[in-house]
CSV table of C-alpha atoms in Angstrom, one decimal:
chain,number,residue,atom,x,y,z
A,1194,UNK,CA,4.2,-24.8,136.0
A,1195,UNK,CA,4.2,-24.4,132.3
A,1196,UNK,CA,1.6,-27.5,131.7
A,1197,UNK,CA,-0.7,-25.9,134.5
A,1198,UNK,CA,-0.6,-22.8,132.6
A,1199,UNK,CA,-1.4,-24.4,129.4
A,1200,UNK,CA,-4.2,-26.4,131.0
A,1201,UNK,CA,-5.8,-23.1,132.3
A,1202,UNK,CA,-5.5,-21.5,129.1
A,1203,UNK,CA,-7.5,-24.4,127.1
A,1204,UNK,CA,-9.8,-26.1,129.7
A,1205,UNK,CA,-12.8,-23.2,129.9
A,1206,UNK,CA,-13.1,-23.8,126.2
A,1207,UNK,CA,-13.8,-27.3,126.3
A,1208,UNK,CA,-16.4,-26.7,129.3
A,1209,UNK,CA,-18.2,-24.1,127.3
A,1210,UNK,CA,-18.0,-26.1,124.1
A,1211,UNK,CA,-19.8,-29.2,125.7
A,1212,UNK,CA,-22.4,-27.0,127.4
A,1213,UNK,CA,-23.3,-24.9,124.5
A,1214,UNK,CA,-22.6,-27.2,121.6
A,1215,UNK,CA,-25.2,-25.6,119.3
A,1216,UNK,CA,-23.8,-22.2,119.3
A,1217,UNK,CA,-20.1,-23.7,118.5
A,1218,UNK,CA,-18.8,-24.0,115.1
A,1219,UNK,CA,-15.3,-25.3,114.2
A,1220,UNK,CA,-12.6,-27.1,112.1
A,1221,UNK,CA,-10.3,-30.0,112.6
A,1222,UNK,CA,-7.3,-30.9,110.6
A,1223,UNK,CA,-4.9,-34.0,110.4
A,1224,UNK,CA,-2.2,-34.0,108.0
A,1225,UNK,CA,1.5,-34.2,106.9
A,1226,UNK,CA,3.9,-31.3,107.8
A,1227,UNK,CA,7.4,-30.6,106.7
A,1228,UNK,CA,9.4,-28.2,108.9
A,1229,UNK,CA,12.5,-26.3,108.4
A,1230,UNK,CA,14.7,-23.8,110.5
A,1231,UNK,CA,15.6,-25.2,113.9
A,1232,UNK,CA,14.2,-28.6,113.0
A,1233,UNK,CA,14.2,-30.2,109.5
A,1234,UNK,CA,11.6,-33.0,109.9
A,1235,UNK,CA,8.4,-34.4,108.6
A,1236,UNK,CA,5.4,-35.7,110.7
A,1237,UNK,CA,1.8,-35.8,111.5
A,1238,UNK,CA,0.2,-32.6,112.6
A,1239,UNK,CA,-3.1,-31.8,114.3
A,1240,UNK,CA,-4.9,-28.8,114.6
A,1241,UNK,CA,-8.3,-27.4,116.0
A,1242,UNK,CA,-10.4,-24.3,115.6
A,1243,UNK,CA,-13.5,-23.4,117.7
A,1244,UNK,CA,-15.5,-20.5,117.2
A,1245,UNK,CA,-18.6,-19.1,119.1
A,1246,UNK,CA,-20.3,-16.2,117.8
A,1247,UNK,CA,-23.2,-14.7,119.7
A,1248,UNK,CA,-23.6,-11.0,119.1
A,1249,UNK,CA,-21.9,-8.9,120.3
A,1250,UNK,CA,-19.4,-11.5,121.5
A,1251,UNK,CA,-17.0,-13.7,119.3
A,1252,UNK,CA,-14.8,-16.3,121.0
A,1253,UNK,CA,-12.1,-18.3,119.0
A,1254,UNK,CA,-9.9,-21.0,120.3
A,1255,UNK,CA,-6.9,-22.6,118.6
A,1256,UNK,CA,-4.9,-25.8,119.5
A,1257,UNK,CA,-2.3,-27.5,117.3
A,1258,UNK,CA,0.8,-29.7,117.8
A,1259,UNK,CA,3.2,-32.2,116.3
A,1260,UNK,CA,6.0,-34.3,117.5
A,1261,UNK,CA,8.4,-36.4,115.3
A,1262,UNK,CA,10.9,-39.1,116.6
A,1263,UNK,CA,14.2,-40.7,114.7
A,1264,UNK,CA,16.5,-43.5,115.7
A,1265,UNK,CA,18.1,-40.8,118.0
A,1266,UNK,CA,15.3,-39.8,119.9
A,1267,UNK,CA,12.8,-37.0,119.4
A,1268,UNK,CA,13.6,-34.6,116.6
A,1269,UNK,CA,10.8,-32.3,116.7
A,1270,UNK,CA,7.9,-31.3,119.1
A,1271,UNK,CA,5.7,-28.2,119.2
A,1272,UNK,CA,2.4,-27.1,120.9
A,1273,UNK,CA,0.6,-23.9,120.5
A,1274,UNK,CA,-3.0,-22.6,122.1
A,1275,UNK,CA,-4.7,-19.5,121.9
A,1276,UNK,CA,-7.7,-17.6,123.0
A,1277,UNK,CA,-9.2,-14.8,121.5
A,1278,UNK,CA,-12.5,-12.9,122.8
A,1279,UNK,CA,-13.8,-10.0,120.8
A,1280,UNK,CA,-16.8,-7.5,121.8
A,1281,UNK,CA,-18.6,-5.4,118.9
A,1282,UNK,CA,-18.8,-1.7,120.2
A,1283,UNK,CA,-20.3,-0.5,116.9
A,1284,UNK,CA,-20.4,-1.5,113.3
A,1285,UNK,CA,-17.2,-2.6,112.0
A,1286,UNK,CA,-15.2,-1.7,115.5
A,1287,UNK,CA,-14.6,-4.1,118.6
A,1288,UNK,CA,-12.3,-4.6,121.4
A,1289,UNK,CA,-10.5,-7.7,121.9
A,1290,UNK,CA,-8.5,-9.9,124.5
A,1291,UNK,CA,-5.9,-12.3,123.6
A,1292,UNK,CA,-3.7,-14.9,125.3
A,1293,UNK,CA,-1.1,-17.4,123.4
A,1294,UNK,CA,1.1,-20.1,124.8
A,1295,UNK,CA,3.7,-21.8,122.4
A,1296,UNK,CA,6.1,-24.7,123.7
A,1297,UNK,CA,8.7,-25.5,120.9
A,1298,UNK,CA,11.0,-27.8,122.5
A,1299,UNK,CA,13.9,-27.2,119.6
A,1300,UNK,CA,13.7,-23.5,119.4
A,1301,UNK,CA,16.1,-22.8,122.2
A,1302,UNK,CA,12.9,-21.4,124.3
A,1303,UNK,CA,11.3,-23.5,127.1
A,1304,UNK,CA,8.1,-21.6,126.3
A,1305,UNK,CA,6.6,-18.2,125.5
A,1306,UNK,CA,3.4,-16.9,126.7
A,1307,UNK,CA,1.5,-13.6,125.4
A,1308,UNK,CA,-1.5,-11.6,126.6
A,1309,UNK,CA,-2.8,-8.6,124.9
A,1310,UNK,CA,-5.8,-6.3,124.7
A,1311,UNK,CA,-6.8,-3.5,122.3
A,1312,UNK,CA,-8.7,-2.5,119.4
A,1313,UNK,CA,-10.0,-4.2,116.2
A,1314,UNK,CA,-11.6,-3.1,112.8
A,1315,UNK,CA,-13.4,-5.1,110.4
A,1316,UNK,CA,-11.8,-3.5,107.2
A,1317,UNK,CA,-13.9,-5.8,104.7
A,1318,UNK,CA,-17.1,-7.5,105.3
A,1319,UNK,CA,-18.4,-9.0,102.1
A,1320,UNK,CA,-20.0,-12.2,101.3
A,1321,UNK,CA,-16.9,-13.6,99.4
A,1322,UNK,CA,-14.2,-11.7,101.4
A,1323,UNK,CA,-13.6,-10.7,104.9
A,1324,UNK,CA,-10.6,-8.7,106.5
A,1325,UNK,CA,-9.9,-7.6,110.0
A,1326,UNK,CA,-7.0,-6.0,111.9
A,1327,UNK,CA,-6.1,-5.4,115.5
A,1328,UNK,CA,-3.7,-3.5,117.6
A,1329,UNK,CA,-3.2,-3.2,121.3
A,1330,UNK,CA,-0.5,-3.4,124.0
A,1331,UNK,CA,0.4,-6.5,125.9
A,1332,UNK,CA,2.9,-8.5,127.9
A,1333,UNK,CA,5.1,-11.6,127.1
A,1334,UNK,CA,6.9,-14.0,129.3
A,1335,UNK,CA,10.0,-15.8,127.6
A,1336,UNK,CA,11.5,-18.7,129.3
A,1337,UNK,CA,14.7,-20.0,128.0
A,1338,UNK,CA,15.5,-23.7,127.5
A,1339,UNK,CA,19.1,-23.7,128.9
A,1340,UNK,CA,20.3,-21.0,131.0
A,1341,UNK,CA,23.9,-22.6,131.0
A,1342,UNK,CA,24.4,-21.0,127.6
A,1343,UNK,CA,24.5,-17.5,129.3
A,1344,UNK,CA,20.7,-16.7,127.8
A,1345,UNK,CA,18.1,-15.4,130.4
A,1346,UNK,CA,14.6,-15.3,131.0
A,1347,UNK,CA,12.8,-12.2,130.1
A,1348,UNK,CA,9.3,-10.4,130.6
A,1349,UNK,CA,8.5,-7.3,128.7
A,1350,UNK,CA,5.8,-5.2,127.4
A,1351,UNK,CA,4.8,-5.5,123.7
A,1352,UNK,CA,2.7,-4.1,121.0
A,1353,UNK,CA,0.6,-6.7,119.1
A,1354,UNK,CA,-0.5,-6.3,115.6
A,1355,UNK,CA,-2.7,-8.8,113.9
A,1356,UNK,CA,-4.5,-9.0,110.6
A,1357,UNK,CA,-7.0,-12.0,109.3
A,1358,UNK,CA,-8.0,-12.3,105.5
A,1359,UNK,CA,-10.5,-14.5,103.7
A,1360,UNK,CA,-11.4,-14.8,100.3
A,1361,UNK,CA,-13.9,-17.3,99.0
A,1362,UNK,CA,-13.0,-17.2,95.5
A,1363,UNK,CA,-15.2,-19.9,94.3
A,1364,UNK,CA,-18.0,-22.0,95.9
A,1365,UNK,CA,-15.6,-24.6,96.9
A,1366,UNK,CA,-12.2,-22.9,97.4
A,1367,UNK,CA,-11.0,-20.3,99.7
A,1368,UNK,CA,-7.6,-18.3,100.4
A,1369,UNK,CA,-6.6,-17.5,104.1
A,1370,UNK,CA,-4.0,-15.3,105.3
A,1371,UNK,CA,-2.9,-14.4,109.3
A,1372,UNK,CA,-0.1,-12.2,110.1
A,1373,UNK,CA,0.9,-11.2,113.6
A,1374,UNK,CA,3.5,-9.2,115.2
A,1375,UNK,CA,4.4,-9.1,119.0
A,1376,UNK,CA,6.9,-6.3,119.1
A,1377,UNK,CA,8.6,-5.7,122.5
A,1378,UNK,CA,11.9,-3.6,123.4
A,1379,UNK,CA,14.0,-6.8,123.7
A,1380,UNK,CA,12.6,-9.0,121.1
A,1381,UNK,CA,10.0,-9.2,118.1
A,1382,UNK,CA,8.3,-12.4,117.1
A,1383,UNK,CA,6.6,-12.2,113.8
A,1384,UNK,CA,4.2,-14.8,112.2
A,1385,UNK,CA,2.5,-15.4,108.6
A,1386,UNK,CA,0.2,-18.4,108.0
A,1387,UNK,CA,-1.1,-18.7,104.2
A,1388,UNK,CA,-3.6,-21.4,103.3
A,1389,UNK,CA,-5.4,-22.7,100.5
A,1390,UNK,CA,-8.5,-24.6,101.2
A,1391,UNK,CA,-10.6,-26.7,98.6
A,1392,UNK,CA,-13.8,-28.5,99.7
A,1393,UNK,CA,-13.8,-32.1,98.5
A,1394,UNK,CA,-17.2,-33.4,99.6
A,1395,UNK,CA,-19.5,-32.4,102.3
A,1396,UNK,CA,-17.9,-31.0,105.0
A,1397,UNK,CA,-14.4,-32.4,104.0
A,1398,UNK,CA,-11.8,-30.2,102.7
A,1399,UNK,CA,-8.1,-30.5,101.7
A,1400,UNK,CA,-5.9,-27.8,103.0
A,1401,UNK,CA,-2.6,-26.6,102.0
A,1402,UNK,CA,-0.8,-24.3,104.5
A,1403,UNK,CA,2.6,-22.4,104.6
A,1404,UNK,CA,3.8,-20.9,107.8
A,1405,UNK,CA,6.9,-18.7,108.6
A,1406,UNK,CA,7.6,-17.6,112.1
A,1407,UNK,CA,10.5,-15.1,112.7
A,1408,UNK,CA,12.0,-14.5,116.1
A,1409,UNK,CA,14.3,-11.4,116.0
A,1410,UNK,CA,16.5,-12.4,119.1
A,1411,UNK,CA,17.0,-16.3,119.6
A,1412,UNK,CA,19.1,-18.4,121.7
A,1413,UNK,CA,22.9,-19.3,120.7
A,1414,UNK,CA,23.3,-21.6,117.7
A,1415,UNK,CA,19.6,-21.1,116.9
A,1416,UNK,CA,18.0,-19.9,113.6
A,1417,UNK,CA,15.6,-16.7,113.3
A,1418,UNK,CA,13.1,-18.3,111.0
A,1419,UNK,CA,11.1,-21.6,111.3
A,1420,UNK,CA,9.0,-22.6,108.3
A,1421,UNK,CA,6.2,-25.4,108.0
A,1422,UNK,CA,4.6,-26.8,104.9
A,1423,UNK,CA,1.4,-28.6,105.7
A,1424,UNK,CA,-0.9,-30.6,103.7
A,1425,UNK,CA,-4.1,-31.7,105.8
A,1426,UNK,CA,-7.6,-32.8,105.4
A,1427,UNK,CA,-10.1,-30.8,107.3
A,1428,UNK,CA,-13.4,-31.3,108.7
A,1429,UNK,CA,-15.8,-28.3,109.5
A,1430,UNK,CA,-18.8,-28.3,111.4
């Protein structure tokens, strides 16, 4: 069932991208990632971001995943997908819809699925600097990986907070920061993604990313914080 939900989430974006290829832009990453927290492994990681902007609409798709194996079997495996749709209602103001799905086999959760909608504001809109923030209600479904440990699946209303910042501090280098918080009555999940990107040649860039994800309430014997440090090559189009 969870794989059907994952397919429903991402399939429309590839259909639309194929039909309207001229209005889509994006970035593909492939690189090395070292994880900490519930898994301590290093492996290859791939990520793709697709963007379509035809005013007043903006559509963003994000897909990423990695896995690692050792002599004793699979030691790390994580997949994440999200869709984000925004509609501009006036200069600097917009409404948004969001859907996200995370499958982390070593977090103690089988999967977490989130939907949210609300209000967004472009706080900065300069040639070298952009910053936007969002707030809105949502709903989260959490399924634990092992119910024999006394943990229970949950469904709850949440408040989603999100911020995205980009600073092009030179002609070839950028700093990017994303912060999100999905706050519910039973659990709160916070995530920070910080990245430095430097163009090497043409559309090819080197990217250094540090990610921290903190879950307030975790299954037994699991850690609250997971970290990722990634070095990757990124191709933009």
